[in-house]
Coordinates of C-alpha atoms in Angstrom, one line a residue:
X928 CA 53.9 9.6 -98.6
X929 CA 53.2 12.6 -100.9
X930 CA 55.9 13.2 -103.5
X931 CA 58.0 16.4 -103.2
X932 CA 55.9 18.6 -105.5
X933 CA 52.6 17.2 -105.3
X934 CA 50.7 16.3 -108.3
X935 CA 52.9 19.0 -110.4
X936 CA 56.1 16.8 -109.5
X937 CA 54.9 13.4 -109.3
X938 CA 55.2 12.3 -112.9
X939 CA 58.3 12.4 -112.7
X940 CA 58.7 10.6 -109.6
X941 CA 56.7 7.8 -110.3
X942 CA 58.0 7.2 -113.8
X943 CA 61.6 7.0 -111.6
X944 CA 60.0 4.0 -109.8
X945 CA 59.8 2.2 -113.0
X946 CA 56.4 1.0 -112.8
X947 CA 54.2 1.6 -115.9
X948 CA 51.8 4.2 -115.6
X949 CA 48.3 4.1 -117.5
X950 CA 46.8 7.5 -118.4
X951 CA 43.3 8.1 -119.1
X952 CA 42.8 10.7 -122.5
X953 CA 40.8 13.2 -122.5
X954 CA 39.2 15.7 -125.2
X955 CA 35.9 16.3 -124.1
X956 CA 36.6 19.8 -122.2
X957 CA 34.3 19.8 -118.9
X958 CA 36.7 19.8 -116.3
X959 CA 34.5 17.0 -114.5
X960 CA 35.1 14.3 -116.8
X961 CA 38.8 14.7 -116.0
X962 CA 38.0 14.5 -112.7
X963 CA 35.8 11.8 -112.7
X964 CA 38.5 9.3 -114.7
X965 CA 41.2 10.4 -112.1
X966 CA 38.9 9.3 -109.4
X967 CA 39.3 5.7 -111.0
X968 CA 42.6 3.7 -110.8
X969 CA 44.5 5.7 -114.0
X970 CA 47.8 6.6 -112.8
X971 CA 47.4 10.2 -114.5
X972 CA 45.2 12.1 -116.9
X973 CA 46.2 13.5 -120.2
X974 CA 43.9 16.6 -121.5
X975 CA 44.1 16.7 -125.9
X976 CA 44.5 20.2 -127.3
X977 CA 45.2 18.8 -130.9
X978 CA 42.3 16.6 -131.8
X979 CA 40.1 16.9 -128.7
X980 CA 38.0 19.8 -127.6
X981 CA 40.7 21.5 -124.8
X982 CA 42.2 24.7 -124.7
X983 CA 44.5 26.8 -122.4
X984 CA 41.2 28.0 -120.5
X985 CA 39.6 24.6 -119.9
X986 CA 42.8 23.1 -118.9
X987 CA 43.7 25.9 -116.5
X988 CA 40.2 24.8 -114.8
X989 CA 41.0 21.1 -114.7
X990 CA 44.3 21.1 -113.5
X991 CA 43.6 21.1 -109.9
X992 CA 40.3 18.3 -110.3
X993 CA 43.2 16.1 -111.2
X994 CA 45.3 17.3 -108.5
X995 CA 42.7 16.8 -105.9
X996 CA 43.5 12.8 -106.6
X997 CA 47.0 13.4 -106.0
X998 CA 47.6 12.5 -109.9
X999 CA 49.7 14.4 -112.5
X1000 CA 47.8 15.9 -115.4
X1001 CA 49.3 15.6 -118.8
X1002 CA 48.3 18.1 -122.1
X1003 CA 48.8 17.1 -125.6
X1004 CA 49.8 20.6 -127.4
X1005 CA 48.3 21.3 -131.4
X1006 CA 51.1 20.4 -134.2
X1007 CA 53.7 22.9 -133.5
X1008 CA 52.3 24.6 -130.6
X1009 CA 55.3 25.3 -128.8
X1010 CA 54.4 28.5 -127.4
X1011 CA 51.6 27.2 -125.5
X1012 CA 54.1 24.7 -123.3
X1013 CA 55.3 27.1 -120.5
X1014 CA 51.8 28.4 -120.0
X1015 CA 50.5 25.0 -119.5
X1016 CA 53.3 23.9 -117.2
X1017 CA 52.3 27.6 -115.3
X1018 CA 49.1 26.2 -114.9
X1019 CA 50.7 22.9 -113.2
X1020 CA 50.4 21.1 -116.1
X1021 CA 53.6 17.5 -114.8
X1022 CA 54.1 16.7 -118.5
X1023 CA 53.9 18.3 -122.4
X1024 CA 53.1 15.7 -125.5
X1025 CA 54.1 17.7 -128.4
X1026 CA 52.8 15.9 -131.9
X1027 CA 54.8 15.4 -135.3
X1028 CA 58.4 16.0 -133.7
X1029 CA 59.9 15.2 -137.3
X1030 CA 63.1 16.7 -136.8
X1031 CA 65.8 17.8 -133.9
X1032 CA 64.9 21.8 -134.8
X1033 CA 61.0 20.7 -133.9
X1034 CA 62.9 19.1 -130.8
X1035 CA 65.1 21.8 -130.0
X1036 CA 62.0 24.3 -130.1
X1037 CA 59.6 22.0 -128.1
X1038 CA 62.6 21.6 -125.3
X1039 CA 63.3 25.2 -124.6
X1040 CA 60.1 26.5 -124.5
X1041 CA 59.5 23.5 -121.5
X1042 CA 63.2 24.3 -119.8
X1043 CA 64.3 26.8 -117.9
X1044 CA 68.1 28.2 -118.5
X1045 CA 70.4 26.7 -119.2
X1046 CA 68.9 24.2 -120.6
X1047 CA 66.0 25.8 -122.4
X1048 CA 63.8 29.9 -122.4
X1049 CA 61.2 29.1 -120.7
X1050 CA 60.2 32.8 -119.1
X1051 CA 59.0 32.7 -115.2
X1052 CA 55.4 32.8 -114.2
X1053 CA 54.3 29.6 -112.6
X1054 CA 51.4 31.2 -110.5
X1055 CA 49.4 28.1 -109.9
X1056 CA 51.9 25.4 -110.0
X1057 CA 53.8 27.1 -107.3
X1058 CA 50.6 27.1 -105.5
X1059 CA 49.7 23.2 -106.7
X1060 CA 53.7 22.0 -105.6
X1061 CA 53.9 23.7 -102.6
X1062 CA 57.6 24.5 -103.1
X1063 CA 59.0 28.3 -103.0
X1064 CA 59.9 29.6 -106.0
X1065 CA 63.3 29.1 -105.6
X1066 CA 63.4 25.0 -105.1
X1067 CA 60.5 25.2 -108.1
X1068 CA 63.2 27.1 -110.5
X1069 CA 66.1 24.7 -109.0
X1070 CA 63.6 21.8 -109.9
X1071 CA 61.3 21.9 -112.2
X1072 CA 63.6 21.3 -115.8
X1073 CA 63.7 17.8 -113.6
X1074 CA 59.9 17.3 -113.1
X1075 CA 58.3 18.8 -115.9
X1076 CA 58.2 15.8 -118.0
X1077 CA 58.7 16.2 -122.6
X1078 CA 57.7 13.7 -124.5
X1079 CA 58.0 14.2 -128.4
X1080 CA 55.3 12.3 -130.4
X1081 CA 57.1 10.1 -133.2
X1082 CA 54.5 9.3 -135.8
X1083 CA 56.0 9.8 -139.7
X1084 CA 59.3 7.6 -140.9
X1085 CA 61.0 11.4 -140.7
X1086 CA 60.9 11.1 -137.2
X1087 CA 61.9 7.5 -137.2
X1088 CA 64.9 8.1 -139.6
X1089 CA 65.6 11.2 -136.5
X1090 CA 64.7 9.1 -133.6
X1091 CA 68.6 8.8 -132.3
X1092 CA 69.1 12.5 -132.5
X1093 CA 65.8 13.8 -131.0
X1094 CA 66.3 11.4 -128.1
X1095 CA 70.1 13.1 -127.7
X1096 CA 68.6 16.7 -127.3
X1097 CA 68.8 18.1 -124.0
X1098 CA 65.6 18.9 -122.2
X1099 CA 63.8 15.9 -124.3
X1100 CA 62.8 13.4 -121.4
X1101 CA 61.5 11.0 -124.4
X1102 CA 58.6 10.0 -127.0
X1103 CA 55.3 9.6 -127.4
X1104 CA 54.4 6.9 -130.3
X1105 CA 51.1 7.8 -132.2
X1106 CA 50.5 4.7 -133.5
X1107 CA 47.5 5.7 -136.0
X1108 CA 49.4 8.7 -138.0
X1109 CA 52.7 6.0 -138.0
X1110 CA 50.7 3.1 -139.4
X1111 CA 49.4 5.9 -142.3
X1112 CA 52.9 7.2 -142.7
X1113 CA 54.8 3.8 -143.3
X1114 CA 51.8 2.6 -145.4
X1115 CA 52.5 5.8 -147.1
X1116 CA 48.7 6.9 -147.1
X1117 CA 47.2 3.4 -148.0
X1118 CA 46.0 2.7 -144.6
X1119 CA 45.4 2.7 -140.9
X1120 CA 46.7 0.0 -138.9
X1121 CA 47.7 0.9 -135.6
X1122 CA 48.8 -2.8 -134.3
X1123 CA 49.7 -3.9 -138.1
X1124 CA 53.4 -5.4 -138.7
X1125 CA 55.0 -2.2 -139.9
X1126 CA 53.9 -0.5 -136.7
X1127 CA 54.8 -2.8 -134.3
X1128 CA 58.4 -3.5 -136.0
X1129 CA 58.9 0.4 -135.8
X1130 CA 57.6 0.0 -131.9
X1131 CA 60.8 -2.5 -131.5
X1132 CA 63.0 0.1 -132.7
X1133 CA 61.8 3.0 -130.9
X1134 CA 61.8 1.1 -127.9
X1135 CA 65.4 -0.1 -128.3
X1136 CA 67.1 3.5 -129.0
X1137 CA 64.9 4.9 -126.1
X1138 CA 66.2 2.5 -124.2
X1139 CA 69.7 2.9 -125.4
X1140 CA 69.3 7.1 -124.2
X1141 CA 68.3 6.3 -121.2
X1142 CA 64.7 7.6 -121.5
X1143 CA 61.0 7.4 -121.2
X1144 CA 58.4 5.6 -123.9
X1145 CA 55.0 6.3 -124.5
X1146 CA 52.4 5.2 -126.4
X1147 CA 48.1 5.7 -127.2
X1148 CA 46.3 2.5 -127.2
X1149 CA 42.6 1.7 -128.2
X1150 CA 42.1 -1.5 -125.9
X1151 CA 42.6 -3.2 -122.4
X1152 CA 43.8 -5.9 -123.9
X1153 CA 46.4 -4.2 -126.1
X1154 CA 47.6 -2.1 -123.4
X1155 CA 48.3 -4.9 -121.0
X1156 CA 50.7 -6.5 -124.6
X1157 CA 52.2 -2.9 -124.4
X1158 CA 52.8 -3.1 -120.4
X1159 CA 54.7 -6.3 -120.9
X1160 CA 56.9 -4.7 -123.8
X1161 CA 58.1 -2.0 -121.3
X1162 CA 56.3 0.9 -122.5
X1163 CA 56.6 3.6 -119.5
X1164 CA 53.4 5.4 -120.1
X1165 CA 50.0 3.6 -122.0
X1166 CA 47.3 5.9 -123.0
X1167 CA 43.6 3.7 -122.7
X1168 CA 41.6 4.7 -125.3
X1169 CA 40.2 8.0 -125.1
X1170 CA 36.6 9.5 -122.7
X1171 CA 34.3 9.0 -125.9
X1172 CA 35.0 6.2 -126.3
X1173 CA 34.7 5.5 -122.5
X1174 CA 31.9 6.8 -122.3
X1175 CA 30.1 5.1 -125.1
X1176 CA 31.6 1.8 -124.2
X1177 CA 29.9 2.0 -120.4
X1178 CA 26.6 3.4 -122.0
X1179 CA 26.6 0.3 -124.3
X1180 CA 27.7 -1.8 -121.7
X1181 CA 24.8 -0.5 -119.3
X1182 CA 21.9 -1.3 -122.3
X1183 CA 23.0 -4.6 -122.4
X1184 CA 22.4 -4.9 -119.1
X1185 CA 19.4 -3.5 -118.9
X1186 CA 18.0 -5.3 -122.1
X1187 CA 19.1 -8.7 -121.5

């Protein structure tokens, strides 16, 4: 049975079912390749605005490709780009990664531009996702600060020292782990090494506080192998790899083939 909300509502729903979802990333901003990785078996797509190719316009066209699958779409904002969030959720965006939440300010800001009042200022407008949910605009205002998912990336020890209080801010539904930019940060500039001790020690923490409030975990991953290790730790939401690298995997996988 359809969730309550479509697509637009059913992130939340299905991260209420406690099974771990698997997003496919993409930053390559043709609205087909989106739609051609949520006609595989990824649980929902996410679209990058901050280091892949999106913006509000090719997003806005992509939106209902993903919904056509009955998936959720996800959008990675630029650093600080809180003003962007409620037009993204207009456009029936289910769920808002926001990158290098360092502090609870950067936390506060990131939650009321996703919220409606009380809990947050997000201004009225949701054309499309009405449209996408199905729901009059009254259930949608009564509902939405429930399904439209934030998830604040933690990726410097600043955010790590924070990570208790950003997880208690109201109208933060939980964290995104960017495992490159934290294995840089705790190496303090000396390296990148996403699945290195440091990181994965710091992964056992953040999971453990999120845990402790109650909330949702997410995390980027560059493998099948390390995502199904990152299933079995509880993670809530597993990004596999990203569509370049997709897409150059299945080429080169194809030659091989074809070469012998």
């Amino acid at each position: 049975m359809a969730e309550r909300g479509g697509a637009v509502a059913a992130l939340a729903a299905r991260f209420r079912e406690g099974k771990p979802l698997i997003t496919a990333w993409c930053g390559i901003p043709e609205p087909s390749v989106a739609g051609l990785l949520a006609a595989e078996a990824f649980d929902t797509v996410t679209l990058d605005m901050q280091h892949g190719a999106h913006d509000f316009d090719s997003i806005s066209r992509t939106v209902a490709l993903v919904a056509a699958r009955g998936k959720p779409t996800l959008a990675r904002v630029p650093v600080g780009g809180f003003s962007t969030v409620s037009r993204l959720l207009d456009a029936g965006i289910s769920g808002i990664i926001a990158p290098m939440v360092n502090t609870v300010e950067d936390a506060r800001r990131f939650a009321a531009m996703a919220k409606y009042p009380p809990l947050g200022e997000r201004s009225w407008g949701p054309g499309p996702a009405l449209m996408l949910s199905g729901l009059s605009p009254e259930t949608y205002l009564k509902e939405a600060n429930g399904f439209c998912q934030t998830l604040a990336m933690i990726e410097t020890r600043e955010a790590l020292a924070a990570l208790d209080d950003i997880l208690a801010v109201d109208g933060i539904d939980g964290i995104f782990i960017g495992p490159s930019d934290l294995s840089i940060a705790l190496s303090n500039g000396a390296g990148l090494d996403p699945d290195g001790a440091a990181v994965r020690d710091a992964l056992k923490h953040a999971m453990a506080r999120t845990r402790a409030a109650g909330k949702r975990i997410g995390i980027y991953s560059l493998s099948g192998p390390r995502t199904r290790e990152l299933i079995g730790q509880g993670f809530d939401l597993i990004a596999l790899s990203g569509d370049s690298a997709l897409l150059r995997a299945g080429a080169a996988a194809a030659l091989r083939e074809a070469r012998g």
